CSV table of C-alpha atoms in Angstrom, one decimal:
chain,number,residue,atom,x,y,z
A,1,MET,CA,115.7,89.3,128.1
A,2,VAL,CA,114.0,86.3,129.9
A,3,ASN,CA,111.0,85.0,128.0
A,4,ILE,CA,108.3,83.7,130.3
A,5,ALA,CA,105.2,81.5,130.0
A,6,VAL,CA,102.6,82.2,132.7
A,7,ILE,CA,100.6,79.1,133.5
A,8,GLY,CA,97.2,79.9,134.9
A,9,THR,CA,95.2,83.1,134.2
A,10,GLY,CA,93.0,83.4,137.2
A,11,ARG,CA,93.1,86.4,139.6
A,12,ILE,CA,96.7,85.9,140.6
A,13,GLY,CA,97.9,84.7,137.2
A,14,ALA,CA,96.4,87.7,135.5
A,15,HIS,CA,98.1,90.0,138.0
A,16,HIS,CA,101.4,88.2,137.4
A,17,VAL,CA,101.1,88.8,133.6
A,18,GLN,CA,100.4,92.4,134.3
A,19,ALA,CA,103.4,92.8,136.7
A,20,LEU,CA,105.8,90.9,134.4
A,21,SER,CA,104.7,92.7,131.3
A,22,GLN,CA,104.6,96.3,132.7
A,23,ASP,CA,107.0,96.5,135.6
A,24,VAL,CA,109.7,93.9,135.6
A,25,ARG,CA,112.8,94.9,133.6
A,26,GLY,CA,114.4,92.1,131.7
A,27,ALA,CA,111.2,90.0,131.5
A,28,GLU,CA,108.9,89.4,128.6
A,29,VAL,CA,105.7,87.3,128.7
A,30,VAL,CA,105.6,85.3,125.5
A,31,ALA,CA,102.8,82.9,126.3
A,32,VAL,CA,99.9,82.5,128.6
A,33,VAL,CA,98.5,79.0,129.3
A,34,ASP,CA,95.1,78.0,130.6
A,35,PRO,CA,92.5,75.3,129.7
A,36,ALA,CA,90.0,78.2,129.7
A,37,GLN,CA,91.4,79.4,126.4
A,38,ASP,CA,89.0,82.3,126.0
A,39,ARG,CA,90.3,83.8,129.2
A,40,ALA,CA,93.9,83.2,128.1
A,41,ARG,CA,93.2,84.8,124.7
A,42,THR,CA,91.7,87.9,126.3
A,43,LEU,CA,94.7,88.3,128.6
A,44,ALA,CA,97.1,87.8,125.7
A,45,ASN,CA,95.3,90.4,123.6
A,46,ASP,CA,95.3,92.9,126.5
A,47,PHE,CA,99.1,92.6,126.9
A,48,GLN,CA,100.1,91.9,123.3
A,49,ILE,CA,101.4,88.4,124.1
A,50,PRO,CA,102.0,86.3,121.0
A,51,HIS,CA,100.8,82.9,122.4
A,52,ALA,CA,97.6,81.9,124.2
A,53,LEU,CA,97.6,78.2,124.8
A,54,GLY,CA,95.5,75.6,126.4
A,55,ASP,CA,98.2,73.1,127.6
A,56,ILE,CA,101.6,73.5,129.3
A,57,ASP,CA,103.2,71.1,126.8
A,58,GLU,CA,102.5,73.5,124.0
A,59,ALA,CA,104.3,76.3,125.9
A,60,LEU,CA,107.2,74.0,126.8
A,61,GLU,CA,107.7,73.2,123.1
A,62,LEU,CA,108.2,76.8,122.3
A,63,GLU,CA,112.0,77.3,121.9
A,64,GLU,CA,111.8,80.9,123.0
A,65,VAL,CA,110.4,80.1,126.4
A,66,ASP,CA,113.1,80.3,129.1
A,67,ALA,CA,111.0,80.1,132.2
A,68,VAL,CA,107.5,79.4,133.5
A,69,VAL,CA,105.5,81.1,136.2
A,70,ILE,CA,103.0,78.7,137.8
A,71,SER,CA,99.8,80.2,139.3
A,72,THR,CA,97.4,77.3,139.1
A,73,PRO,CA,95.6,75.2,141.8
A,74,VAL,CA,97.9,73.4,144.3
A,75,SER,CA,97.1,69.9,143.0
A,76,THR,CA,98.7,70.8,139.7
A,77,HIS,CA,102.0,72.2,141.0
A,78,LEU,CA,104.0,69.0,141.2
A,79,PRO,CA,103.3,67.8,137.6
A,80,LEU,CA,103.8,71.3,136.2
A,81,ILE,CA,107.1,71.7,138.0
A,82,GLU,CA,108.3,68.3,136.9
A,83,ALA,CA,107.3,69.0,133.3
A,84,ALA,CA,109.1,72.4,133.2
A,85,ALA,CA,112.2,70.9,134.9
A,86,ALA,CA,112.3,68.1,132.4
A,87,ARG,CA,112.5,70.7,129.6
A,88,GLY,CA,115.1,72.7,131.4
A,89,LYS,CA,112.8,75.7,132.0
A,90,HIS,CA,113.5,77.9,135.0
A,91,THR,CA,110.4,77.8,137.3
A,92,PHE,CA,108.6,80.1,139.7
A,93,THR,CA,105.7,78.6,141.5
A,94,GLU,CA,103.1,80.0,143.8
A,95,LYS,CA,103.0,78.5,147.2
A,96,PRO,CA,102.7,75.8,148.4
A,97,VAL,CA,105.2,73.8,146.3
A,98,GLY,CA,103.0,70.7,146.4
A,99,ALA,CA,100.0,69.2,148.1
A,100,SER,CA,102.2,67.5,150.8
A,101,ILE,CA,105.7,67.5,152.1
A,102,ALA,CA,106.4,64.5,149.9
A,103,GLU,CA,105.2,66.3,146.8
A,104,ALA,CA,107.2,69.4,147.7
A,105,ARG,CA,110.4,67.4,148.1
A,106,GLN,CA,109.7,65.6,144.8
A,107,ALA,CA,109.2,68.9,143.0
A,108,VAL,CA,112.4,70.4,144.6
A,109,ALA,CA,114.4,67.3,143.6
A,110,ALA,CA,113.2,67.6,140.0
A,111,ALA,CA,114.3,71.2,139.9
A,112,ASP,CA,117.7,70.4,141.5
A,113,ASP,CA,118.3,67.5,139.1
A,114,ALA,CA,117.6,69.7,136.2
A,115,GLY,CA,119.8,72.5,137.4
A,116,ILE,CA,117.2,75.2,136.9
A,117,VAL,CA,116.5,78.3,138.9
A,118,PHE,CA,113.6,77.4,141.2
A,119,GLN,CA,111.7,80.0,143.2
A,120,VAL,CA,108.7,80.0,145.5
A,121,GLY,CA,106.2,82.8,145.7
A,122,PHE,CA,106.8,84.1,149.2
A,123,ASN,CA,106.4,87.8,148.4
A,124,ARG,CA,106.5,89.0,151.9
A,125,ARG,CA,110.3,88.7,151.7
A,126,PHE,CA,110.2,91.5,149.2
A,127,ALA,CA,107.8,93.9,150.9
A,128,GLU,CA,109.6,97.1,151.9
A,129,SER,CA,109.0,97.2,155.6
A,130,TRP,CA,109.7,93.4,156.0
A,131,VAL,CA,112.9,93.7,154.1
A,132,ARG,CA,114.1,96.7,156.2
A,133,ALA,CA,113.1,94.9,159.4
A,134,HIS,CA,114.9,91.7,158.4
A,135,ASP,CA,118.0,93.7,157.6
A,136,LEU,CA,117.9,95.3,161.1
A,137,VAL,CA,117.5,92.0,162.8
A,138,GLN,CA,120.3,90.4,160.8
A,139,ARG,CA,122.6,93.3,161.9
A,140,GLY,CA,121.7,92.6,165.5
A,141,GLY,CA,119.5,95.6,165.9
A,142,ILE,CA,117.2,93.9,168.4
A,143,GLY,CA,119.6,91.4,169.9
A,144,THR,CA,118.5,87.8,170.0
A,145,ILE,CA,114.9,87.2,168.9
A,146,GLN,CA,112.8,85.9,171.8
A,147,ARG,CA,109.3,86.3,170.3
A,148,PHE,CA,107.9,86.7,166.8
A,149,HIS,CA,104.3,87.4,165.9
A,150,SER,CA,102.8,87.4,162.4
A,151,VAL,CA,99.3,88.3,161.3
A,152,THR,CA,97.5,87.6,158.0
A,153,ARG,CA,93.8,88.7,158.0
A,154,ASP,CA,92.1,88.8,154.6
A,155,PRO,CA,89.8,91.7,153.9
A,156,GLY,CA,86.2,91.1,154.6
A,157,PRO,CA,83.4,90.5,154.1
A,158,PHE,CA,84.2,86.8,153.3
A,159,THR,CA,82.4,85.9,150.1
A,160,GLY,CA,84.0,82.5,149.3
A,161,ASP,CA,82.1,79.2,149.1
A,162,PRO,CA,83.4,77.0,152.0
A,163,ALA,CA,82.5,73.9,150.0
A,164,ARG,CA,85.1,74.9,147.4
A,165,ILE,CA,87.8,75.6,149.9
A,166,SER,CA,89.9,72.8,151.4
A,167,PRO,CA,89.5,72.6,155.2
A,168,GLY,CA,93.3,73.0,155.6
A,169,THR,CA,93.7,76.0,153.3
A,170,ILE,CA,94.2,78.4,156.2
A,171,PHE,CA,97.4,76.5,157.1
A,172,THR,CA,98.6,75.4,153.7
A,173,GLU,CA,97.9,78.5,151.6
A,174,THR,CA,97.3,81.4,154.0
A,175,LEU,CA,99.5,80.9,157.1
A,176,ILE,CA,102.2,79.3,154.9
A,177,HIS,CA,103.3,82.9,154.2
A,178,ASP,CA,103.7,83.5,157.9
A,179,PHE,CA,105.6,80.3,158.4
A,180,ASP,CA,108.1,81.2,155.8
A,181,THR,CA,108.5,84.7,157.2
A,182,ILE,CA,109.1,83.5,160.7
A,183,GLY,CA,111.7,81.0,159.5
A,184,TRP,CA,113.4,83.8,157.4
A,185,PHE,CA,113.7,86.0,160.4
A,186,LEU,CA,114.9,83.3,162.8
A,187,GLY,CA,117.6,82.1,160.4
A,188,ASP,CA,119.4,79.1,161.7
A,189,ALA,CA,116.9,78.4,164.5
A,190,ARG,CA,114.9,75.2,163.8
A,191,PRO,CA,111.3,74.6,164.8
A,192,VAL,CA,110.8,72.0,167.5
A,193,SER,CA,107.0,71.8,168.0
A,194,VAL,CA,103.8,73.2,166.8
A,195,TYR,CA,100.4,73.8,168.4
A,196,ALA,CA,97.5,75.0,166.3
A,197,ALA,CA,94.0,76.1,167.3
A,198,ALA,CA,91.5,76.7,164.5
A,199,ASP,CA,87.8,77.1,164.0
A,200,ALA,CA,85.1,78.3,161.6
A,201,LEU,CA,84.3,81.7,163.2
A,202,VAL,CA,83.6,83.6,160.0
A,203,ALA,CA,81.4,80.9,158.4
A,204,PRO,CA,80.3,78.8,161.4
A,205,ALA,CA,77.6,76.9,159.4
A,206,ALA,CA,80.5,75.2,157.5
A,207,LYS,CA,82.2,73.9,160.6
A,208,LYS,CA,80.4,70.6,160.4
A,209,ASP,CA,82.2,70.0,157.0
A,210,GLY,CA,85.6,70.6,158.5
A,211,PHE,CA,86.0,74.2,157.1
A,212,LEU,CA,88.4,76.4,159.0
A,213,ASP,CA,88.6,80.2,158.6
A,214,SER,CA,90.4,81.3,161.8
A,215,ALA,CA,93.6,80.0,163.3
A,216,VAL,CA,96.4,80.7,165.7
A,217,VAL,CA,99.6,78.7,165.6
A,218,THR,CA,102.4,78.6,168.3
A,219,ILE,CA,105.8,77.4,167.2
A,220,ARG,CA,108.7,76.7,169.5
A,221,TYR,CA,112.3,76.9,168.2
A,222,ASP,CA,115.5,75.2,169.4
A,223,SER,CA,116.9,78.7,170.1
A,224,GLY,CA,114.2,79.1,172.7
A,225,ALA,CA,112.3,81.6,170.6
A,226,ILE,CA,108.5,81.3,170.6
A,227,ALA,CA,106.6,82.4,167.4
A,228,THR,CA,102.9,82.8,166.9
A,229,ALA,CA,101.1,83.2,163.6
A,230,GLU,CA,97.4,84.0,163.2
A,231,ALA,CA,95.0,84.3,160.3
A,232,SER,CA,91.4,85.1,159.5
A,233,PHE,CA,89.5,84.9,156.2
A,234,SER,CA,87.6,88.1,157.1
A,235,ALA,CA,88.8,91.3,158.7
A,236,SER,CA,85.9,93.8,158.5
A,237,TYR,CA,88.2,96.8,158.4
A,238,GLY,CA,90.4,95.7,155.5
A,239,TYR,CA,93.5,93.7,154.6
A,240,ASP,CA,95.7,93.3,157.7
A,241,LEU,CA,99.2,92.1,157.2
A,242,ARG,CA,101.6,92.8,160.1
A,243,GLY,CA,104.5,91.3,162.0
A,244,GLU,CA,106.6,92.0,165.1
A,245,ALA,CA,110.0,90.7,166.2
A,246,PHE,CA,110.8,91.1,169.9
A,247,GLY,CA,114.4,90.6,171.0
A,248,SER,CA,116.7,91.0,173.9
A,249,GLY,CA,117.8,94.4,172.7
A,250,GLY,CA,114.6,95.9,171.2
A,251,MET,CA,111.7,95.3,168.9
A,252,VAL,CA,110.8,95.9,165.3
A,253,GLN,CA,107.4,96.0,163.6
A,254,MET,CA,106.5,95.4,160.0
A,255,GLY,CA,103.4,96.3,158.0
A,256,GLU,CA,100.6,98.6,158.9
A,257,LEU,CA,96.8,98.7,158.7
A,258,PRO,CA,96.4,101.8,156.5
A,259,ASN,CA,97.4,101.6,152.9
A,260,SER,CA,98.2,105.2,152.7
A,261,ALA,CA,100.2,107.7,154.8
A,262,ALA,CA,97.2,110.1,154.5
A,263,ARG,CA,95.2,110.6,157.7
A,264,LEU,CA,91.9,112.5,158.1
A,265,PHE,CA,91.3,114.2,161.4
A,266,THR,CA,87.8,115.5,162.2
A,267,ALA,CA,85.5,115.9,165.1
A,268,ASP,CA,84.7,112.2,164.7
A,269,GLY,CA,88.4,111.3,165.2
A,270,MET,CA,91.1,110.0,163.0
A,271,HIS,CA,90.3,108.1,159.8
A,272,ALA,CA,92.6,106.2,157.5
A,273,THR,CA,91.9,104.0,154.5
A,274,THR,CA,92.5,100.2,155.0
A,275,ASP,CA,91.0,98.8,151.8
A,276,GLY,CA,92.8,96.9,149.1
A,277,ILE,CA,93.6,93.3,148.3
A,278,ASP,CA,97.0,91.5,148.1
A,279,THR,CA,97.6,92.4,144.4
A,280,VAL,CA,97.1,96.1,145.3
A,281,ARG,CA,98.8,96.3,148.7
A,282,LEU,CA,101.7,94.1,147.7
A,283,HIS,CA,102.1,94.9,144.1
A,284,ASP,CA,105.6,96.2,144.6
A,285,ALA,CA,106.6,93.1,146.4
A,286,TYR,CA,105.3,90.9,143.5
A,287,VAL,CA,107.3,93.0,141.1
A,288,ALA,CA,110.4,92.7,143.3
A,289,GLU,CA,110.1,88.9,143.6
A,290,PHE,CA,109.9,88.5,139.9
A,291,ALA,CA,112.8,90.9,139.4
A,292,ALA,CA,114.8,88.5,141.7
A,293,PHE,CA,113.7,85.5,139.7
A,294,VAL,CA,114.8,87.1,136.4
A,295,GLY,CA,118.0,88.3,138.0
A,296,ALA,CA,118.8,84.8,139.2
A,297,ILE,CA,118.3,83.4,135.7
A,298,GLU,CA,120.6,86.1,134.4
A,299,GLY,CA,123.3,85.0,136.9
A,300,ASP,CA,122.7,87.3,139.9
A,301,ALA,CA,123.4,85.1,142.9
A,302,ASP,CA,123.4,88.0,145.4
A,303,ILE,CA,119.7,88.1,146.1
A,304,VAL,CA,119.9,86.3,149.5
A,305,ARG,CA,116.3,86.8,150.3
A,306,ARG,CA,115.1,84.9,147.2
A,307,PRO,CA,113.0,81.9,148.5
A,308,ILE,CA,114.2,78.6,147.0
A,309,GLY,CA,112.8,75.1,147.1
A,310,ALA,CA,114.1,74.3,150.6
A,311,ASP,CA,112.3,77.3,152.0
A,312,GLY,CA,109.1,76.0,150.4
A,313,VAL,CA,109.5,72.6,152.0
A,314,ALA,CA,110.3,74.2,155.4
A,315,ALA,CA,107.1,76.2,155.4
A,316,GLN,CA,105.1,73.1,154.3
A,317,VAL,CA,106.5,71.2,157.2
A,318,LEU,CA,105.0,73.8,159.6
A,319,ALA,CA,101.7,73.7,157.7
A,320,GLU,CA,101.4,69.9,157.9
A,321,ALA,CA,102.4,70.0,161.6
A,322,SER,CA,99.6,72.6,162.1
A,323,LEU,CA,97.1,70.4,160.3
A,324,ARG,CA,98.0,67.4,162.5
A,325,SER,CA,98.0,69.5,165.7
A,326,HIS,CA,94.5,70.8,165.0
A,327,ALA,CA,93.2,67.4,164.0
A,328,GLU,CA,94.5,65.7,167.1
A,329,GLN,CA,94.2,68.7,169.5
A,330,ARG,CA,97.7,68.5,170.8
A,331,ALA,CA,101.2,69.8,170.3
A,332,VAL,CA,103.1,68.1,167.5
A,333,ASP,CA,106.8,67.6,167.4
A,334,ILE,CA,108.3,68.5,164.1
A,335,ASP,CA,110.1,65.1,163.9
A,336,GLU,CA,106.6,63.5,163.7
A,337,VAL,CA,105.9,65.0,160.3
A,338,LEU,CA,109.4,64.4,159.0
A,339,ARG,CA,109.3,60.6,159.5
């Protein structure tokens, strides 16, 4: 049994506690940690978790804690990862790994030096259709990939406060999933250049403050492949998460708009439900990524799709190249952000 402390009890953290407590074999949540201790205590009571704590150091001092799951704001990721690594605790962190490429590298170095299992929360690698499509591509089912397109459109209406959302969030926290997925499918191919176009189309009044809610990114790879990734903070019809790999010998698609195979046909046409948020639509993927994390801690080294620190850094490189491309309105060579 792997004993886990979940750090952060917001929307995602609360879901992680639920998934780990109810659906992940071999995992037991023994502590939840949040400065908002009332929220932590409520969550602990709901899932019969023995410890509700206000500070990570308290959790790291618990001998029974084997691992931590970090689901806190990005600015806290590096210090939390370093603290966990210093105590030899295996670490799962939500993306991105850090607030910059430098921070991500520093976090990965801390994990490597400590010899712990370190995993990044790129759950799309564990979603059923994406896994099957990736396996097909790896077996040569579509030949050589020439084009890849990835879509992430959050369900609308958009109700967030732009003033509380970093202008670069669409690249660093939304499209970073797509960046990882594209790299996962393209394998050994390396990105050469990035061009990003972004705007505030959902909340145009916030544009003057640098807010971005819509983006399209084009990435060229040294294999010749061209990838595009697009995102929006508000799709009026529901959560839209799809991908397509086009190759010399065929094409494979991943994801779909409806969240159920049920279809209603009437005189008004065909109807399918497309509602649901990430924790609903991707619950099984969240469970599978945690199962991979627990398996790695227990010694299973065969889970090849498990995203590690290097994958987190690679995705962050594309995010920062996108930020620079948008800011300077030009294509950015990857070497520029690696200097």
